[in-house]
Coordinates of C-alpha atoms in Angstrom, one line a residue:
Chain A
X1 CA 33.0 26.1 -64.5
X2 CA 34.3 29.2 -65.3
X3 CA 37.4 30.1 -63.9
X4 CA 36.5 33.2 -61.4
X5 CA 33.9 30.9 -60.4
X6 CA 36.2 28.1 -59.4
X7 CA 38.7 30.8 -57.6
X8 CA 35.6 32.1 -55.2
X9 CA 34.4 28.3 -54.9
X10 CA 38.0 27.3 -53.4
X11 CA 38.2 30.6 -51.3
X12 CA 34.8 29.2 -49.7
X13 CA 36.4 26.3 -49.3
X14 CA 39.2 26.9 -47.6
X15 CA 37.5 29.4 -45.4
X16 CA 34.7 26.9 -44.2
X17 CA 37.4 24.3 -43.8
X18 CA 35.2 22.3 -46.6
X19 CA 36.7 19.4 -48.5
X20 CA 37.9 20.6 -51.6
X21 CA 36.8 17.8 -53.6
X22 CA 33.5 18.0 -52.9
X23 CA 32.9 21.6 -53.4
X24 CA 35.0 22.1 -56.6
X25 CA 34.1 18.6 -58.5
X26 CA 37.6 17.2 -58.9
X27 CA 38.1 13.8 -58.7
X28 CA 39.9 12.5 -55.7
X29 CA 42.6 9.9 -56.4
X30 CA 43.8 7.2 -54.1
X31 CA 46.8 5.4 -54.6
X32 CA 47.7 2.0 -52.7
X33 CA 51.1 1.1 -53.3
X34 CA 51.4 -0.1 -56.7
X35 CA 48.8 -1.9 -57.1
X36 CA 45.8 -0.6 -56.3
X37 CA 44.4 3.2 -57.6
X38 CA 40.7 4.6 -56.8
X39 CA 39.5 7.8 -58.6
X40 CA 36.0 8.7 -57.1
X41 CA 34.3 11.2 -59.1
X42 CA 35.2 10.2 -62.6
X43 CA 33.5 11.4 -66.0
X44 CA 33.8 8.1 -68.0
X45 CA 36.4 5.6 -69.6
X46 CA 38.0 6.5 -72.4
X47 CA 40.7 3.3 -73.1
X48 CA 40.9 0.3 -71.5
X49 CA 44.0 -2.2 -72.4
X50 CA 46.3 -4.5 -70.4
X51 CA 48.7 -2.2 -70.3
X52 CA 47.0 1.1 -70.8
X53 CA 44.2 2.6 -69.2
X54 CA 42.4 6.5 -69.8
X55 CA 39.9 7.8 -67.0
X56 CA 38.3 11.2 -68.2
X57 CA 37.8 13.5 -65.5
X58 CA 37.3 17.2 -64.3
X59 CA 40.3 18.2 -64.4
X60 CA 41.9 16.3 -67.4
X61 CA 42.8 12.7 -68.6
X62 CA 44.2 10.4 -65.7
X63 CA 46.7 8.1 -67.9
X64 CA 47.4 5.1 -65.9
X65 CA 50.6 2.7 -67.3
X66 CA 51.5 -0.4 -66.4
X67 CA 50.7 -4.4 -66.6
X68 CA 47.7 -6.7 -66.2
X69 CA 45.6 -3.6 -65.3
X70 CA 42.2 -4.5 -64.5
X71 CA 39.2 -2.8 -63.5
X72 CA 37.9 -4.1 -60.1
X73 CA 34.8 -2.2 -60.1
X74 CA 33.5 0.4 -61.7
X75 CA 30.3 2.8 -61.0
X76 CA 29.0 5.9 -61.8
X77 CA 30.6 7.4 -58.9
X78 CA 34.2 5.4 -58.2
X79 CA 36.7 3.4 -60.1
X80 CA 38.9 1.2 -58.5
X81 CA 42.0 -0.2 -61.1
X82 CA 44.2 -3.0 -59.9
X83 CA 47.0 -4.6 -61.2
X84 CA 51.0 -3.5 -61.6
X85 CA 50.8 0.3 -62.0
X86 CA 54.1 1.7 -63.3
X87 CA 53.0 5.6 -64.5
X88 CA 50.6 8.1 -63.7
X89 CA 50.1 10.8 -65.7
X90 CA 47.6 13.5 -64.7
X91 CA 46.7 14.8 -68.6
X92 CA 45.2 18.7 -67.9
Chain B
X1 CA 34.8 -5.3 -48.5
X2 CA 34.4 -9.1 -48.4
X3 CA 31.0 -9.5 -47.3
X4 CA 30.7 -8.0 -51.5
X5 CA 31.7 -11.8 -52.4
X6 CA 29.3 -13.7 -50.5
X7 CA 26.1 -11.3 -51.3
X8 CA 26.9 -11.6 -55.1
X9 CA 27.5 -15.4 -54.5
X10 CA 24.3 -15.5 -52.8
X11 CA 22.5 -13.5 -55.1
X12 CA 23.7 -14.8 -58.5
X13 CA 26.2 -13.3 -61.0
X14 CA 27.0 -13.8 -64.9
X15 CA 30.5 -13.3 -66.5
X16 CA 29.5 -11.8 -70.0
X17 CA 32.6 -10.7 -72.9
X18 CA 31.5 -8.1 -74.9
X19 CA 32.9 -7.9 -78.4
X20 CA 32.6 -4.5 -80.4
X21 CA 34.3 -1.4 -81.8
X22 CA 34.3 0.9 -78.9
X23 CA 33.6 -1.5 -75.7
X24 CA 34.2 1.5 -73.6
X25 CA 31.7 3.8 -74.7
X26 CA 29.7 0.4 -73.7
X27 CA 30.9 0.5 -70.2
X28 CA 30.6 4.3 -70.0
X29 CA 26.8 4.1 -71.2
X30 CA 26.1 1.3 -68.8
X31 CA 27.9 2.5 -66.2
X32 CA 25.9 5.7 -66.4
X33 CA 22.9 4.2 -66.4
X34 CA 23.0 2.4 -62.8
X35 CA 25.0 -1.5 -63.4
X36 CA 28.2 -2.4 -61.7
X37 CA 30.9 -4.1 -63.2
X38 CA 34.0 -5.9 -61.6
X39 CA 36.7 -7.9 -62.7
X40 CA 36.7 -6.0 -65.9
X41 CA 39.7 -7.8 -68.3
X42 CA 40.5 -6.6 -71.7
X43 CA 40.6 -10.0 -73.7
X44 CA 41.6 -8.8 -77.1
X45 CA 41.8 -6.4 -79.2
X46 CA 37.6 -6.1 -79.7
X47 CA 37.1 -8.2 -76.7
X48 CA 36.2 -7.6 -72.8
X49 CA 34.8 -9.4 -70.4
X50 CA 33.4 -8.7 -67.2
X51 CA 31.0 -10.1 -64.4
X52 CA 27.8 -7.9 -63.1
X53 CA 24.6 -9.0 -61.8
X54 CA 22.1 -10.7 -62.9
X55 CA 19.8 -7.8 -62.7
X56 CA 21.8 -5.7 -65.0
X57 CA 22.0 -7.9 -68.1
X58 CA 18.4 -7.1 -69.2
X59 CA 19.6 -3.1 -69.6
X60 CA 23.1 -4.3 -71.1
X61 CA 21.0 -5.7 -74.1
X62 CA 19.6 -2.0 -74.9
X63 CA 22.6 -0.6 -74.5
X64 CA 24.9 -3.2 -76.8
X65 CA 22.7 -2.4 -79.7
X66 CA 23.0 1.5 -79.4
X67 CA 26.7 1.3 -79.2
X68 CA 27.7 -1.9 -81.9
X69 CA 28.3 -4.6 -79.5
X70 CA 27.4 -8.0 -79.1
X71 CA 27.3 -9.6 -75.3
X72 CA 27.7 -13.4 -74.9
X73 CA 27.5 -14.8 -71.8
X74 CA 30.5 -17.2 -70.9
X75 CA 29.8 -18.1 -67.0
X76 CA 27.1 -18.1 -64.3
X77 CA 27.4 -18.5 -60.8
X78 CA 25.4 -18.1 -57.8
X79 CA 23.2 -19.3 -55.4
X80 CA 20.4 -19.0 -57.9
X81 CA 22.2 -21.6 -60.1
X82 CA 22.7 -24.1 -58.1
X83 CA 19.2 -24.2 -57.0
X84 CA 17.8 -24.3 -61.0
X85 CA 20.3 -27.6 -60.8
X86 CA 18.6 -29.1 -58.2
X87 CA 15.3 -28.6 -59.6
X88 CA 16.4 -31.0 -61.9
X89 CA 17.3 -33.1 -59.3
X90 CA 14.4 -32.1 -56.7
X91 CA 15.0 -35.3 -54.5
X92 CA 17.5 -34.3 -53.1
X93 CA 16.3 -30.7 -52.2
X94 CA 14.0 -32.5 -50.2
X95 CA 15.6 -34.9 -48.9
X96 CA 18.1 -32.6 -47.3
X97 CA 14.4 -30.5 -46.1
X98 CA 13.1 -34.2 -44.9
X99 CA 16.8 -34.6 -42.6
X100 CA 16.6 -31.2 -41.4
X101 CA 13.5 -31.4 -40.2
X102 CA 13.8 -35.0 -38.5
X103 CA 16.6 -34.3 -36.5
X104 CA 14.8 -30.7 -35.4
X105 CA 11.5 -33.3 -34.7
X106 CA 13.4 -36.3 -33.1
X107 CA 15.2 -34.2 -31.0
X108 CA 11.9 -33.0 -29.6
X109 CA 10.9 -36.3 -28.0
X110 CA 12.2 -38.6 -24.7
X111 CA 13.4 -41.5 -26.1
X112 CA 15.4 -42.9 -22.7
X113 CA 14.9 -42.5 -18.8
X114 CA 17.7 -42.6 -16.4
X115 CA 16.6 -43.4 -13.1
X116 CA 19.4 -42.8 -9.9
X117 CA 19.3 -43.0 -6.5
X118 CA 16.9 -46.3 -5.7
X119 CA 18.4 -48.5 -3.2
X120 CA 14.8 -49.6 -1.6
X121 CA 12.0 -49.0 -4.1
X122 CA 12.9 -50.6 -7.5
X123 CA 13.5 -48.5 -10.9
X124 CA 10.8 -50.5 -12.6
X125 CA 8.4 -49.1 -9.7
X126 CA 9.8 -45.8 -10.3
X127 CA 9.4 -46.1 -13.8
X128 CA 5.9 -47.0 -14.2
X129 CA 4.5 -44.2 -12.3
X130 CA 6.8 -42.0 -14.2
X131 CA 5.4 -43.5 -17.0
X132 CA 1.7 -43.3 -16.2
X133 CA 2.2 -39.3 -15.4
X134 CA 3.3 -39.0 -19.2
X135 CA 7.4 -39.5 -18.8
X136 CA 8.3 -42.5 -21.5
X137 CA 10.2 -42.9 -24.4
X138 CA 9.0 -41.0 -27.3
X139 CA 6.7 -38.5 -25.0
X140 CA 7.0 -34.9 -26.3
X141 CA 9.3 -32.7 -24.2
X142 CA 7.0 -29.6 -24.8
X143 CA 4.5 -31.3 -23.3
X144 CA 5.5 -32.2 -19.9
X145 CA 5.7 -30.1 -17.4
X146 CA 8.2 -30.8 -14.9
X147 CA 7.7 -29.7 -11.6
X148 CA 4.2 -30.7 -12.0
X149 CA 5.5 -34.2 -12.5
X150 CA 7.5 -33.8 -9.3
X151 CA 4.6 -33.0 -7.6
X152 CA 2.4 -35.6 -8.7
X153 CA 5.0 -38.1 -8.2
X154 CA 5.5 -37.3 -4.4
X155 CA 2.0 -37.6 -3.5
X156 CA 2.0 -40.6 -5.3
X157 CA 4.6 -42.5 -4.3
X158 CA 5.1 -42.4 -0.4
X159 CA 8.3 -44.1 -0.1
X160 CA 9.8 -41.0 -2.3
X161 CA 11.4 -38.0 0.0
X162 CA 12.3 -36.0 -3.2
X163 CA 12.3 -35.9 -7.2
X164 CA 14.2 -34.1 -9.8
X165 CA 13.4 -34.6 -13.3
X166 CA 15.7 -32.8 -15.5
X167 CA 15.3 -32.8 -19.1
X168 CA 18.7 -32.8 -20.8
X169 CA 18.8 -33.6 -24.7
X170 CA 16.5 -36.6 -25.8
X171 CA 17.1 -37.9 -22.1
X172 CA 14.9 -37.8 -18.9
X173 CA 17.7 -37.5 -15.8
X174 CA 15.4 -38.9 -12.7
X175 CA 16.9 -38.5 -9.5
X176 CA 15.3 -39.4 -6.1
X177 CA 15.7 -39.7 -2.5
X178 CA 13.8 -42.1 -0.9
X179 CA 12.0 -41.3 2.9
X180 CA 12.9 -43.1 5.8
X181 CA 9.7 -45.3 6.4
X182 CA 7.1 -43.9 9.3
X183 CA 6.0 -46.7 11.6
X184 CA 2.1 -47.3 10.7
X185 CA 0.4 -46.1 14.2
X186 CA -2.9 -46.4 14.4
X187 CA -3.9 -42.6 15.1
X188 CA -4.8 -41.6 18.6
X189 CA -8.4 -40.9 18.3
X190 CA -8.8 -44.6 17.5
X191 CA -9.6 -47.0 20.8
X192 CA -7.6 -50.0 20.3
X193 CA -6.3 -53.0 22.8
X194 CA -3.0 -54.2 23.8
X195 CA -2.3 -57.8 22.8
X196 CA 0.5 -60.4 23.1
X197 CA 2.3 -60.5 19.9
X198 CA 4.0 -63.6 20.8
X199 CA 4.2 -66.8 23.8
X200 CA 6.0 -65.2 26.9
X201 CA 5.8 -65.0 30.1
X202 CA 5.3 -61.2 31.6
X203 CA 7.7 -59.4 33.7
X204 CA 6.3 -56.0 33.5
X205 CA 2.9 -54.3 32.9
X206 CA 2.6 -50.9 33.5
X207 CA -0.6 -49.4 31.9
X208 CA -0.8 -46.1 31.0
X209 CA -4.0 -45.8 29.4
X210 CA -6.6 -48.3 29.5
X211 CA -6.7 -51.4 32.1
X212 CA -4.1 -54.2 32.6
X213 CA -5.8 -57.4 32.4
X214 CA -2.7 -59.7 33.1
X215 CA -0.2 -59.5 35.9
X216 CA 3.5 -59.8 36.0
X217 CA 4.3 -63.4 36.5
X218 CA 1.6 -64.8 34.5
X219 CA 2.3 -66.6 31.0
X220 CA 0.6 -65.6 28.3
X221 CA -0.2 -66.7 24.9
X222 CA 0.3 -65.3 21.4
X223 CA -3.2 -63.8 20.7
X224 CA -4.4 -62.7 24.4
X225 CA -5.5 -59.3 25.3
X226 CA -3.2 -57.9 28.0
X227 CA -4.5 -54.4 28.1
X228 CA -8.0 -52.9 27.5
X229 CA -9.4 -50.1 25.6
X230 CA -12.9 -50.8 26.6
X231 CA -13.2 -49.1 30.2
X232 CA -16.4 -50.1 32.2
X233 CA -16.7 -48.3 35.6
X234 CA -20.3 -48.5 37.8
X235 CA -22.5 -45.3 37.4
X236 CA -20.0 -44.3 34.0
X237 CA -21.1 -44.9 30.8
X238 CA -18.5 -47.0 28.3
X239 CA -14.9 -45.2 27.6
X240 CA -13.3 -46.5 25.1
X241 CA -9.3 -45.3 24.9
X242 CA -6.7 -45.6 22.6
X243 CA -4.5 -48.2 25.2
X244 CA -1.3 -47.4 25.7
X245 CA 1.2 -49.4 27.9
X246 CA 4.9 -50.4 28.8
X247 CA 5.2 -54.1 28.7
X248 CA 8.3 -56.3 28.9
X249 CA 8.1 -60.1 29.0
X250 CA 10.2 -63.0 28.2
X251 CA 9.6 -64.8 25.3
X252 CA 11.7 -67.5 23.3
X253 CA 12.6 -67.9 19.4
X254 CA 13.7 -71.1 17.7
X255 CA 15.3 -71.6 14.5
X256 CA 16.1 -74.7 12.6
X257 CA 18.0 -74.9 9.3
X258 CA 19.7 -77.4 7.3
X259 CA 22.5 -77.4 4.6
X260 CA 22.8 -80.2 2.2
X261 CA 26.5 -80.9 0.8
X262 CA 25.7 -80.7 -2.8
X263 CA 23.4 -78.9 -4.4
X264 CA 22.7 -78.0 -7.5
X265 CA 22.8 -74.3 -8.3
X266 CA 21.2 -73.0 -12.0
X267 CA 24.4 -70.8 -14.0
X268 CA 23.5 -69.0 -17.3
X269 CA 26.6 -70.8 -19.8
X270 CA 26.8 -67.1 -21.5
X271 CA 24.8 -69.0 -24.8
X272 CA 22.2 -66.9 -25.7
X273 CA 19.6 -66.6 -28.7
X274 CA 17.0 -64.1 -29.4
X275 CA 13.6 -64.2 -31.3
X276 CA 12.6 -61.0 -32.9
X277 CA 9.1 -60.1 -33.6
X278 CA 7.4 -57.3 -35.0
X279 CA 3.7 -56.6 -34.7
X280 CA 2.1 -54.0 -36.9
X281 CA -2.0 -53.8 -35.7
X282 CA -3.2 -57.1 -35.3
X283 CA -0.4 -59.1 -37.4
X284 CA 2.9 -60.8 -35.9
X285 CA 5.7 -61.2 -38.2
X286 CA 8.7 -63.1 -37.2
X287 CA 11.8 -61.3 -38.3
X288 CA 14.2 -63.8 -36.5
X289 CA 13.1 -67.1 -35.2
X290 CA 15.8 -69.5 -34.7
X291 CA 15.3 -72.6 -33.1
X292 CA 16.1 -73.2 -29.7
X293 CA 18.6 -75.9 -29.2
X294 CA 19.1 -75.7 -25.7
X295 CA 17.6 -78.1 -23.0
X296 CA 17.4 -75.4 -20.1
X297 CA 17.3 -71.7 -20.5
X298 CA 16.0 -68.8 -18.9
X299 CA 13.7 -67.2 -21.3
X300 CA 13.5 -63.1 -21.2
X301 CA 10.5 -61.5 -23.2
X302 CA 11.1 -57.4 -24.1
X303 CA 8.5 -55.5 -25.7
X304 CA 9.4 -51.6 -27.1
X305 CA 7.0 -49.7 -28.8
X306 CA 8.8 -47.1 -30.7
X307 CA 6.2 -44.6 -31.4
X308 CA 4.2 -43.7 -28.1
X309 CA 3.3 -40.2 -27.3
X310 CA 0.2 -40.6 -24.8
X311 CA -2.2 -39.3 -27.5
X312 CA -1.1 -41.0 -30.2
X313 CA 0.3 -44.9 -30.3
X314 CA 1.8 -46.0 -33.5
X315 CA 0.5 -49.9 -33.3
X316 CA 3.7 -50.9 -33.9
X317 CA 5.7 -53.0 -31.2
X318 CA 8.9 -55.1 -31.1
X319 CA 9.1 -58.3 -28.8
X320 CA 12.5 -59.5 -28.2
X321 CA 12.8 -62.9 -26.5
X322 CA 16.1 -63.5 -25.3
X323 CA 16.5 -67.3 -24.2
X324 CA 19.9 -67.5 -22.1
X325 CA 21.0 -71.0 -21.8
X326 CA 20.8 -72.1 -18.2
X327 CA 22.9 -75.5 -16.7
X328 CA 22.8 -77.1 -13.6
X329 CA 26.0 -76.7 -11.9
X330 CA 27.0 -79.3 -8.8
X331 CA 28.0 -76.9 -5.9
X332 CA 29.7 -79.1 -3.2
X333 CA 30.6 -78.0 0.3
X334 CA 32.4 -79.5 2.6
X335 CA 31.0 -80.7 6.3
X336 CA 32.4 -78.1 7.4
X337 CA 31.3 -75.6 5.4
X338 CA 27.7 -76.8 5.5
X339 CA 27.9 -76.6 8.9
X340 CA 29.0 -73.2 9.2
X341 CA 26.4 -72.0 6.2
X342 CA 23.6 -74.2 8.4
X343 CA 24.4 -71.8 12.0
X344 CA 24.7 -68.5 9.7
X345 CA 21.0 -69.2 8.2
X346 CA 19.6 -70.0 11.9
X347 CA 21.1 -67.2 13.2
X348 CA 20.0 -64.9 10.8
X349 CA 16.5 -66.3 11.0
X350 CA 16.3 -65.3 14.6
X351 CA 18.2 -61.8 14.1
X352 CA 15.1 -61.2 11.1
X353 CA 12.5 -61.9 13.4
X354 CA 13.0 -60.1 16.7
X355 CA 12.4 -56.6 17.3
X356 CA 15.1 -54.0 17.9
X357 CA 14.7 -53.6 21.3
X358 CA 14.8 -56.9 22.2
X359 CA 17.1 -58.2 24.5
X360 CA 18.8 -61.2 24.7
X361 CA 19.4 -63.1 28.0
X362 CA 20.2 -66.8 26.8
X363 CA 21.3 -67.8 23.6
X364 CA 22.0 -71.4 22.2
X365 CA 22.8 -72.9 18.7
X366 CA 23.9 -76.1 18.7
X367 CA 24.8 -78.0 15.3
X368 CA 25.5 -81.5 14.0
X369 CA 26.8 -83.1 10.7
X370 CA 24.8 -85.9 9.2
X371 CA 24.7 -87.9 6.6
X372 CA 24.8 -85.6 3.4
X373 CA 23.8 -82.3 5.5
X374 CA 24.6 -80.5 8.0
X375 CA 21.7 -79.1 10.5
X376 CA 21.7 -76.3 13.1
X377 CA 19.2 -75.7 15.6
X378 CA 18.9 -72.0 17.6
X379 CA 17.1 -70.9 20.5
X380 CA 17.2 -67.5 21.2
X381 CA 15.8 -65.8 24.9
X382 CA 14.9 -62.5 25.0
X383 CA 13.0 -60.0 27.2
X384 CA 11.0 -57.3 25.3
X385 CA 7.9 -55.8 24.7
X386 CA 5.4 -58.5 23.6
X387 CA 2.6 -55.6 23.0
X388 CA 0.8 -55.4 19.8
X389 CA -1.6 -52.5 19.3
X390 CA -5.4 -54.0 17.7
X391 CA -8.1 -51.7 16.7
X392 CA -11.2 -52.3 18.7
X393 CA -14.1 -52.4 15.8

């Protein structure tokens, strides 16, 4: 997406009172407490460890630290990673 | 969210570890091609392992070899499982089918009657009518229907007022309330005579219909006609009436009873011993058949055939003979006593055998001890209507 095309996209957006996530492609994050973190609209997995995990996205590389991370489900359209999340990094 | 567990329980799912270079490219390629993981662990350093459905593995196997990975699979669970188990054990499959479907069938049938509200008419009476209309043990529910019982019943019983037959479980609730007996008349079209139901001597005679034939004063005899049905008049042909009259005459009862100090009186000792017998067609086996060591008994034969739906009779019966042991027990009563018992029976005699609207002018019971009994004698006076309707043929 080029980026005069993503300005006029989110102008649309906001105009039409659209959600943004939809209309620009980004993922959308959700983050439940600690413990529980779903990223709908994801591009892929790029690390999986016990302590480490790397979602590819849109926008960048979600990097999600922590302990006895697991993945409770994945498909093509959502993520959901459980476990004892200590650090988020958002990697644009 | 839960209802996830119990459809991938239901449906079957495998736990498979994937070992390989780059397992996530695995996941990525799979992933993009349609399966769903969860539980997804990293094991090891080469190692993952995660659950899917059973579905999915086939397209895991094309993907492992593009990518450099091996699947194994370490666990399967599921419905689907535990029914290629039982196929090794198929007995039991079908046993639990067989139970299922016994209760569902059993329950479907009559297999007791409760009959409440009989205080005149016996339950066995009640009972075997029910019975020949289709209401027994092991009848089919479906196929009764009810109020047409009810209906059928009535008309064919007369000394039932009202029925209810309700169906509850395996049971057959029979409730009734019996009718208040009609007193048999001969219906008024018929011509019919007045005559003396007993010795008496008249008082009255007034004749409403039909002609008197005795006057008041005269004695008659049990037997004699007192009013006519058959009216003869000169230059009229025959009438013949239905005779209807108001008589009252005096007329006499005597009673005699007697009341023996000891007597013997037959008591069940509580000792019982029962034969069983089975009968399959034609052939009687004895399945218990003790002897008999009592000298009296009072012997009780039950038959139950356990499989009897109207259409189809299993020839299968059991007869249970219950023999309860029976002794002679001295009952003695003092003179006293027998005297007493000796008046009650003569006075209920006499009570028994007059009419309601008799009434009693003279009344005398005298009684006497003898020599081992006690005896009472009753004579009883009474003025009432003598007259007993008979059908002229």
């Amino acid at each position: 997406m080029s980026g005069r095309g993503a300005a006029i996209r989110q102008r649309v957006a906001e105009t039409l009172e659209l959600p943004e996530d939809i209309v620009m492609d980004v993922p959308k994050v959700t983050i439940i407490g600690n413990v529980q973190m779903n990223i709908e609209n994801h591009q892929g997995i790029i690390e999986l460890g016990s302590d480490k995990v790397r979602i590819n996205t849109n926008i960048g590389v979600l990097k999600i630290t922590g302990s006895r991370l697991v993945i409770k489900s994945i498909d093509s359209e959502e993520i959901i990673i459980a476990g004892n999340i200590e650090n988020i990094d958002i990697l644009c | 969210m839960r209802s996830f567990r119990i459809t991938a329980y239901l449906k079957g799912y495998i736990t498979v570890r994937v070992e390989g270079m780059y397992p996530e490219k695995f996941l990525n390629m799979a992933v993009a091609s349609g399966v769903y993981f969860w539980d997804v662990k990293r094991l090891g350093i080469t190692e993952l392992k995660l659950k899917l459905k059973i579905r999915s593995y086939k397209t895991l196997q094309s993907i492992s070899r593009r990518t450099g990975c091996r699947t194994y699979i370490i666990d399967k669970q599921g419905f689907p499982f535990s029914l290629h188990r039982l196929r090794v054990r198929k007995m039991m499959g079908i046993g639990l089918a067989i139970f299922i479907l016994l209760i569902f069938m059993l329950s479907s049938f009559i297999w007791s009657i409760e009959i409440t509200g009989t205080k005149n008419v016996t339950n066995a009476e009640v009972q075997k009518n029910l019975q020949e209309l289709g209401v027994r043990p092991g009848a089919l529910k479906r196929g009764l229907a009810v109020a047409d019982i009810e209906e059928k019943m009535l008309s064919k019983m007369d000394s039932l007022a009202w029925i209810k037959i309700k169906l509850v479980g395996t049971r057959a609730e029979v409730e009734i309330v019996e009718r208040v007996p009609s007193p048999r008349m001969i219906p008024e079209e018929r011509a019919c005579d007045i005559v003396a139901a007993r010795d008496g001597l008249i008082i009255k005679i007034i004749a409403s219909k039909g002609d008197a034939l005795v006057l008041p004063g005269e004695t008659v005899s049990k037997g004699q006609k007192l009013v006519s049905g058959v009216i003869e008049r000169d230059n009229a042909e025959i009438r013949y009436v239905h005779s209807s009259a108001e008589i009252k005459a005096r007329t006499w009862y005597e009673k005699r009873a007697e009341v023996p100090f000891s007597t013997t009186k037959k008591v069940r000792t509580g000792n019982i011993k029962s034969r069983i017998f089975l009968s399959i067609g034609a052939k009687t086996y004895a399945i218990k058949n003790p002897d008999i060591p009592y000298k009296n008994y009072d012997k009780i034969d039950k038959s139950i055939v356990p499989i009897d739906t109207g259409k189809f009779q299993l020839p299968v019966m059991i007869r249970i003979e219950s023999y309860h042991e029976t002794e002679d027990m001295a009952v003695a009563l003092s003179a006293e006593e027998a005297k007493s018992a000796a008046i009650d029976e003569v006075e209920k005699a006499i009570a028994d055998s007059m009419p309601s609207d008799a009434k009693i002018i003279n009344k005398r019971i005298s009684a006497s001890v003898g020599d081992g009994s006690a005896s009472a004698y009753g004579f009883v006076e009474t003025v009432e209507d003598i007259g007993a309707v008979k059908e002229i043929k």
